[in-house]
Coordinates of C-alpha atoms in Angstrom, one line a residue:
Chain A
M1100 CA 0.3 -3.8 64.4
E1101 CA -0.6 -1.6 62.1
Y1102 CA -3.7 -1.8 59.5
T1103 CA -3.3 -2.5 55.9
K1104 CA -2.8 -0.3 52.9
P1105 CA -5.5 -0.5 51.6
L1106 CA -7.6 -0.3 54.8
A1107 CA -5.6 2.9 56.4
K1108 CA -6.3 4.4 53.2
L1109 CA -9.8 3.8 53.4
I1110 CA -10.3 4.9 56.8
E1111 CA -8.2 8.0 56.7
Y1112 CA -11.2 9.0 53.3
F1113 CA -13.9 8.3 55.9
Q1114 CA -12.3 10.4 58.3
K1115 CA -12.0 13.0 56.3
L1116 CA -16.3 13.7 56.5
P1117 CA -17.5 15.7 58.9
S1118 CA -18.4 14.8 62.1
I1119 CA -16.6 11.3 61.6
G1120 CA -13.9 10.8 64.4
P1121 CA -11.0 8.3 63.7
K1122 CA -13.5 5.6 65.5
T1123 CA -16.2 5.8 63.8
A1124 CA -13.9 5.3 60.5
Q1125 CA -12.8 2.3 61.7
R1126 CA -15.7 0.5 61.5
L1127 CA -17.3 2.3 58.8
A1128 CA -14.0 1.0 57.4
L1129 CA -13.9 -1.9 59.1
H1130 CA -18.1 -2.5 58.0
I1131 CA -17.6 -2.2 53.9
L1132 CA -15.0 -5.0 54.4
K1133 CA -18.2 -7.1 55.5
M1134 CA -20.2 -5.9 52.8
D1135 CA -21.0 -7.8 50.0
V1136 CA -18.5 -6.5 46.5
F1137 CA -20.8 -6.2 44.7
D1138 CA -22.4 -3.2 47.1
V1139 CA -19.3 -1.6 47.9
E1140 CA -19.3 -1.2 43.7
N1141 CA -22.3 -0.1 44.3
F1142 CA -22.0 2.1 46.5
A1143 CA -18.5 3.2 45.3
N1144 CA -19.7 4.3 42.5
S1145 CA -23.4 6.1 43.5
M1146 CA -20.4 8.7 45.0
I1147 CA -19.0 9.2 41.8
E1148 CA -22.1 9.1 39.8
A1149 CA -23.7 11.7 42.7
K1150 CA -20.0 13.7 42.2
T1151 CA -20.6 14.0 38.4
T1152 CA -24.1 14.3 36.8
I1153 CA -25.3 16.6 39.9
K1154 CA -25.4 19.6 38.7
Y1155 CA -26.4 23.3 40.3
C1156 CA -29.8 25.6 39.7
S1157 CA -28.1 28.9 38.4
N1158 CA -30.7 30.6 39.7
C1159 CA -30.6 29.6 43.3
F1160 CA -27.8 27.3 43.0
N1161 CA -29.7 25.0 44.8
I1162 CA -29.2 21.2 44.2
S1163 CA -30.7 19.9 40.5
S1164 CA -31.0 17.5 37.5
T1165 CA -32.2 20.3 35.7
D1166 CA -31.1 23.9 35.4
P1167 CA -32.9 25.9 36.1
C1168 CA -34.6 24.2 39.0
E1169 CA -37.3 22.8 39.4
I1170 CA -38.5 25.4 42.1
C1171 CA -37.5 27.7 40.0
S1172 CA -39.2 26.9 36.8
S1173 CA -42.3 26.0 38.6
T1174 CA -45.4 28.2 37.5
S1175 CA -47.3 27.8 40.8
R1176 CA -44.8 29.2 42.8
N1177 CA -44.4 33.7 44.2
R1178 CA -41.5 34.4 42.5
E1179 CA -41.6 37.9 44.1
V1180 CA -40.4 36.3 47.0
I1181 CA -37.0 34.7 47.6
C1182 CA -36.2 32.9 51.0
V1183 CA -31.9 33.2 51.7
V1184 CA -30.5 29.7 53.5
S1185 CA -27.1 29.0 53.8
E1186 CA -26.9 24.8 52.7
A1187 CA -29.6 23.1 49.8
K1188 CA -30.6 20.8 53.5
D1189 CA -31.7 24.0 55.5
L1190 CA -34.2 24.3 51.2
I1191 CA -34.9 20.7 52.6
A1192 CA -35.9 20.9 55.9
I1193 CA -38.3 24.2 54.4
E1194 CA -39.4 22.8 51.6
K1195 CA -40.9 19.5 54.1
T1196 CA -43.1 21.5 56.2
N1197 CA -45.2 21.8 52.2
E1198 CA -46.0 25.9 53.8
Y1199 CA -43.6 28.7 51.8
K1200 CA -44.6 28.5 48.3
G1201 CA -41.4 31.9 47.2
L1202 CA -38.3 30.4 45.6
Y1203 CA -34.8 30.2 46.7
H1204 CA -31.4 31.2 46.9
V1205 CA -29.0 29.3 47.9
L1206 CA -25.6 31.4 49.8
G1207 CA -23.4 27.5 49.9
G1208 CA -21.9 29.2 53.7
L1209 CA -22.4 31.5 55.7
I1210 CA -19.3 34.6 56.0
S1211 CA -17.0 33.5 58.7
P1212 CA -13.9 35.8 59.1
I1213 CA -12.0 33.6 61.4
D1214 CA -12.5 30.1 59.0
G1215 CA -11.5 33.1 56.0
I1216 CA -14.6 32.8 54.1
G1217 CA -16.0 36.6 53.5
P1218 CA -18.9 37.8 51.2
E1219 CA -17.2 37.1 48.0
D1220 CA -17.1 33.1 48.7
I1221 CA -20.9 32.6 48.6
K1222 CA -23.7 33.4 46.8
V1223 CA -24.4 37.2 47.7
K1224 CA -23.5 39.4 44.4
E1225 CA -25.6 36.6 42.8
L1226 CA -28.3 37.5 45.6
L1227 CA -28.4 40.9 44.8
T1228 CA -28.6 40.0 41.1
R1229 CA -31.7 39.0 41.1
V1230 CA -33.1 40.9 43.1
N1231 CA -32.1 43.5 41.0
E1232 CA -33.4 42.4 37.8
N1233 CA -36.3 40.6 39.0
D1234 CA -39.6 42.2 40.7
I1235 CA -38.6 40.9 44.7
K1236 CA -41.3 42.3 47.1
E1237 CA -39.5 40.7 49.8
I1238 CA -36.0 39.0 51.5
I1239 CA -36.2 35.6 54.1
L1240 CA -33.4 35.3 55.6
A1241 CA -33.5 31.9 57.5
L1242 CA -29.8 31.2 58.6
N1243 CA -28.3 29.5 61.7
P1244 CA -28.8 31.3 64.9
S1245 CA -25.0 30.9 64.5
V1246 CA -22.2 34.3 65.3
E1247 CA -21.6 33.3 61.5
G1248 CA -25.2 33.1 60.9
E1249 CA -26.4 36.7 62.3
A1250 CA -23.4 38.6 60.5
T1251 CA -24.0 37.3 57.2
A1252 CA -27.6 37.9 57.7
L1253 CA -26.8 41.7 59.5
Y1254 CA -24.4 42.3 56.2
L1255 CA -27.0 41.1 53.6
S1256 CA -29.7 43.0 55.0
K1257 CA -27.7 46.0 54.9
L1258 CA -26.5 45.1 51.2
L1259 CA -30.5 44.8 49.9
K1260 CA -31.8 48.1 52.2
P1261 CA -30.9 49.9 48.8
F1262 CA -33.1 47.9 47.0
G1263 CA -35.9 48.9 48.5
V1264 CA -37.0 45.5 49.4
K1265 CA -38.4 44.1 52.8
V1266 CA -36.0 41.9 54.6
S1267 CA -37.5 39.6 57.0
R1268 CA -35.9 37.0 59.2
I1269 CA -36.9 33.4 60.3
A1270 CA -38.2 33.9 64.2
Y1271 CA -35.9 32.4 66.5
G1272 CA -37.8 31.7 69.9
I1273 CA -39.0 28.1 71.7
P1274 CA -39.6 25.2 70.0
L1275 CA -42.8 24.2 69.9
G1276 CA -43.0 21.1 72.4
S1277 CA -39.8 21.8 74.6
E1278 CA -40.0 23.3 78.5
L1279 CA -39.5 27.0 79.3
E1280 CA -37.8 26.1 82.3
Y1281 CA -35.3 23.5 80.0
T1282 CA -34.9 27.0 76.5
D1283 CA -31.5 28.4 77.2
E1284 CA -31.1 31.6 78.5
L1285 CA -30.0 33.3 74.9
T1286 CA -32.8 31.7 74.0
L1287 CA -34.9 32.8 75.7
I1288 CA -34.0 36.6 75.9
R1289 CA -34.3 36.8 71.9
A1290 CA -38.4 35.5 72.2
L1291 CA -38.7 37.8 74.5
E1292 CA -37.1 40.4 72.7
T1293 CA -39.5 39.3 69.5
R1294 CA -42.8 38.6 71.9
T1295 CA -46.1 38.7 69.5
E1296 CA -49.1 40.4 70.6
I1297 CA -52.0 38.1 70.3
Chain B
M875 CA -39.1 18.9 46.7
E876 CA -37.2 15.6 46.6
Y877 CA -33.4 15.2 46.3
T878 CA -32.6 14.4 42.6
K879 CA -32.3 10.4 41.7
P880 CA -28.8 9.7 42.2
L881 CA -28.7 12.2 45.5
A882 CA -31.1 9.5 47.1
K883 CA -28.8 6.8 45.8
L884 CA -25.9 7.9 47.6
I885 CA -27.5 8.7 50.9
E886 CA -29.4 5.5 51.3
Y887 CA -25.4 3.4 50.8
F888 CA -24.9 6.2 53.5
Q889 CA -27.7 5.0 55.5
K890 CA -26.7 1.1 55.7
L891 CA -23.4 2.1 57.4
P892 CA -23.5 1.5 61.4
S893 CA -24.1 4.6 63.2
I894 CA -25.4 6.6 60.4
G895 CA -28.8 7.8 61.0
P896 CA -31.2 9.4 57.9
K897 CA -29.2 12.4 59.1
T898 CA -26.5 12.4 58.8
A899 CA -26.7 10.0 56.2
Q900 CA -27.5 13.3 54.4
R901 CA -25.2 15.4 55.5
L902 CA -22.1 13.0 54.2
A903 CA -23.5 12.5 51.0
L904 CA -23.9 16.0 50.3
H905 CA -20.5 16.8 51.6
I906 CA -19.2 14.8 49.2
L907 CA -20.9 17.0 46.4
K908 CA -18.4 19.4 47.9
M909 CA -15.5 17.3 48.0
D910 CA -12.9 18.4 44.5
V911 CA -14.2 15.0 42.2
F912 CA -10.7 13.7 42.2
D913 CA -10.8 13.1 46.1
V914 CA -14.2 12.0 45.4
E915 CA -13.3 9.1 42.8
N916 CA -10.2 8.3 45.0
F917 CA -12.2 7.4 47.6
A918 CA -14.3 5.7 46.4
N919 CA -11.6 3.2 44.1
S920 CA -10.3 2.7 47.3
M921 CA -13.0 1.2 49.1
I922 CA -13.0 -1.1 45.8
E923 CA -9.4 -1.4 46.8
A924 CA -9.7 -1.7 50.2
K925 CA -12.3 -5.1 49.4
T926 CA -10.7 -6.2 46.9
T927 CA -7.6 -7.0 48.2
I928 CA -7.4 -7.6 51.6
K929 CA -6.8 -11.3 53.1
Y930 CA -7.7 -13.1 56.9
C931 CA -5.4 -14.7 58.1
S932 CA -5.9 -18.4 56.8
N933 CA -5.2 -19.2 61.2
C934 CA -6.8 -16.8 62.8
F935 CA -8.7 -15.0 60.5
N936 CA -6.6 -11.5 61.6
I937 CA -7.0 -8.9 59.2
S938 CA -3.3 -8.8 56.1
S939 CA -2.5 -8.5 53.4
T940 CA -0.8 -11.9 54.1
D941 CA -1.2 -15.0 55.2
P942 CA -0.5 -16.2 57.3
C943 CA -0.3 -12.3 58.5
E944 CA 2.0 -10.7 60.9
I945 CA 1.2 -11.5 63.8
C946 CA 0.9 -15.5 63.3
S947 CA 3.8 -15.7 61.4
S948 CA 6.0 -13.8 64.1
T949 CA 9.0 -15.1 66.1
S950 CA 8.9 -13.3 68.4
R951 CA 5.2 -14.0 69.7
N952 CA 4.0 -16.6 72.4
R953 CA 2.6 -19.4 70.8
E954 CA 1.2 -20.8 73.0
V955 CA -1.2 -18.4 74.4
I956 CA -4.2 -17.3 72.4
C957 CA -6.3 -14.2 73.0
V958 CA -9.7 -14.6 70.9
V959 CA -12.3 -11.6 70.1
S960 CA -15.2 -11.5 68.1
E961 CA -13.5 -8.5 65.5
A962 CA -10.4 -7.6 64.4
K963 CA -10.9 -4.2 66.0
D964 CA -10.5 -5.8 69.2
L965 CA -7.1 -7.3 68.3
I966 CA -6.7 -3.6 67.9
A967 CA -7.7 -2.3 70.4
I968 CA -5.2 -4.8 72.3
E969 CA -2.2 -4.6 70.1
K970 CA -2.1 -1.1 71.4
T971 CA -1.5 -1.3 74.8
N972 CA 2.1 -3.2 73.6
E973 CA 1.6 -5.8 76.8
Y974 CA -0.6 -8.7 75.0
K975 CA 2.7 -10.6 73.1
G976 CA 0.2 -13.8 72.8
L977 CA -1.2 -14.9 69.3
Y978 CA -4.6 -14.1 68.6
H979 CA -8.5 -15.8 67.1
V980 CA -10.7 -13.8 65.5
L981 CA -14.7 -14.9 65.4
G982 CA -15.6 -13.2 63.3
G983 CA -18.9 -11.9 66.0
L984 CA -20.9 -13.7 68.8
I985 CA -23.1 -16.1 69.3
S986 CA -26.3 -14.0 69.3
P987 CA -29.8 -16.5 68.4
I988 CA -31.9 -13.4 68.4
D989 CA -30.4 -12.4 65.7
G990 CA -29.9 -15.6 63.6
I991 CA -25.7 -16.2 64.4
G992 CA -25.3 -19.3 66.0
P993 CA -21.9 -20.9 67.1
E994 CA -21.4 -22.2 63.6
D995 CA -21.4 -18.8 61.5
I996 CA -18.4 -18.0 63.8
K997 CA -15.4 -19.2 63.6
V998 CA -15.6 -21.8 66.7
K999 CA -15.1 -25.1 65.1
E1000 CA -11.7 -23.0 63.8
L1001 CA -10.4 -22.1 66.8
L1002 CA -11.1 -25.8 68.6
T1003 CA -8.7 -27.5 65.9
R1004 CA -5.8 -24.3 67.1
V1005 CA -6.3 -25.9 70.2
N1006 CA -5.8 -29.5 69.0
E1007 CA -3.3 -29.4 66.5
N1008 CA -1.0 -27.1 68.3
D1009 CA 0.3 -26.8 71.8
I1010 CA -1.6 -24.4 73.3
K1011 CA -1.5 -23.6 77.1
E1012 CA -4.1 -21.1 77.7
I1013 CA -6.7 -19.3 76.0
I1014 CA -8.1 -15.9 77.3
L1015 CA -11.2 -14.6 76.0
A1016 CA -11.3 -11.2 75.4
L1017 CA -15.2 -10.1 74.7
N1018 CA -17.8 -7.3 75.2
P1019 CA -19.6 -7.4 78.2
S1020 CA -22.6 -7.7 76.4
V1021 CA -25.1 -10.8 77.1
E1022 CA -24.1 -12.0 73.0
G1023 CA -19.8 -11.9 75.1
E1024 CA -20.9 -13.3 78.1
A1025 CA -23.2 -16.3 75.9
T1026 CA -20.2 -17.3 73.5
A1027 CA -17.7 -16.8 77.1
L1028 CA -20.2 -19.2 78.2
Y1029 CA -19.9 -21.4 75.0
L1030 CA -16.1 -21.2 74.5
S1031 CA -15.2 -22.4 78.2
K1032 CA -17.2 -25.5 77.8
L1033 CA -16.6 -26.6 74.8
L1034 CA -12.5 -26.0 75.5
K1035 CA -12.3 -27.6 78.9
P1036 CA -12.4 -31.0 77.0
F1037 CA -9.0 -30.5 75.7
G1038 CA -7.0 -29.2 79.7
V1039 CA -6.2 -26.2 78.3
K1040 CA -6.5 -23.0 81.1
V1041 CA -9.3 -20.7 80.3
S1042 CA -9.3 -16.9 81.3
R1043 CA -11.1 -14.0 80.4
I1044 CA -10.5 -10.6 80.6
A1045 CA -11.1 -8.2 83.9
Y1046 CA -14.5 -6.1 84.3
G1047 CA -14.6 -4.1 86.6
I1048 CA -14.2 0.3 87.6
P1049 CA -12.1 1.6 84.6
L1050 CA -9.5 3.5 86.0
G1051 CA -9.8 7.0 85.8
S1052 CA -13.4 6.8 86.3
E1053 CA -15.4 7.5 89.9
L1054 CA -17.4 5.0 91.5
E1055 CA -20.0 6.6 92.4
Y1056 CA -20.9 7.2 88.0
T1057 CA -20.4 3.6 87.5
D1058 CA -22.9 1.6 86.7
E1059 CA -24.5 -1.2 89.6
L1060 CA -24.3 -3.9 87.3
T1061 CA -20.4 -3.2 86.6
L1062 CA -20.1 -2.6 90.4
I1063 CA -21.8 -5.5 91.0
R1064 CA -18.8 -7.7 89.1
A1065 CA -16.6 -5.6 90.3
L1066 CA -17.5 -6.2 94.1
E1067 CA -17.3 -10.1 92.9
T1068 CA -13.7 -10.5 90.4
R1069 CA -12.4 -8.7 93.9
T1070 CA -8.2 -9.3 94.1
E1071 CA -6.2 -9.5 97.3
I1072 CA -3.4 -7.2 97.6

């Protein structure tokens, strides 16, 4: 037995979403069938609404309903520091700490030659323009500690040097609450290398 | 910073789906924003289409575009055996083996007093009607080996006894390819209890 066509199509769409495999896609699609018609319509409309109404800040490329975004247009933020992140979700994670009071720059990805993503595919040029046109004192790189994150950080730091701006990166080390014994070797090596004096 | 309203709403909808937590919901919603407008519209429409066009077979309650469904109307299936499953996805799993040639009955859930699901909330009455009105020789219970599955199996077997129909259940034991050492105790106990002579 095969799934009927509308269901097969829906499963296919769910499967295209990140981290959704064939089994989960099937479960989600069958759940949609069990939902209230009204709820399904609302869900579908909310998807289209989100896609069509949400804008990006033309300054920092954060998701926003206004342009420039809330953060870029705020007067209480430190306009001399820019924190560079890969995706809007990383920005949200940092904002949740309530510690950082500077501006952001969302690259929209990381340099990854293996996936065919070069510097021209992410917002690198726009970052350089911002540094050039504004009085920026420090660029904080808050990128994932992956191969792509490292490559992008290295690339950006080289490009930013000539502007005479301080380039820093967030510390990679042992997460709070974890145990040394269970920390992987690479993290331990990095934690040792970047030890700080107390 | 908070998510803009349309995005927050979309995240909320994703989070209502089974096995989708807040982090995954956020990732999925952000992925929707990155998708092509055309693809998002197709996805949304396919959701509504699936919900509004898919029917259920009035005989076995399987998902179907026709009524009765393909299986119930097939002339090549053994009409004297009914395999009782909880959900359509279990039916699909059994159909994929290409071994079973009888009919099905989809209960649409399992008896679970803790969730307020009683026998009247699933298709029990309809199963009894089918057994009563047709010449059924065997009912195979293919329910999950959970507390709810056990309870439902017990309940059904008691109800079906007076009809003089053979009631069987699929074997629970050690899955093929797994190792005894890593099998949980309850499965081992069940495998020992239901050992078969060779």
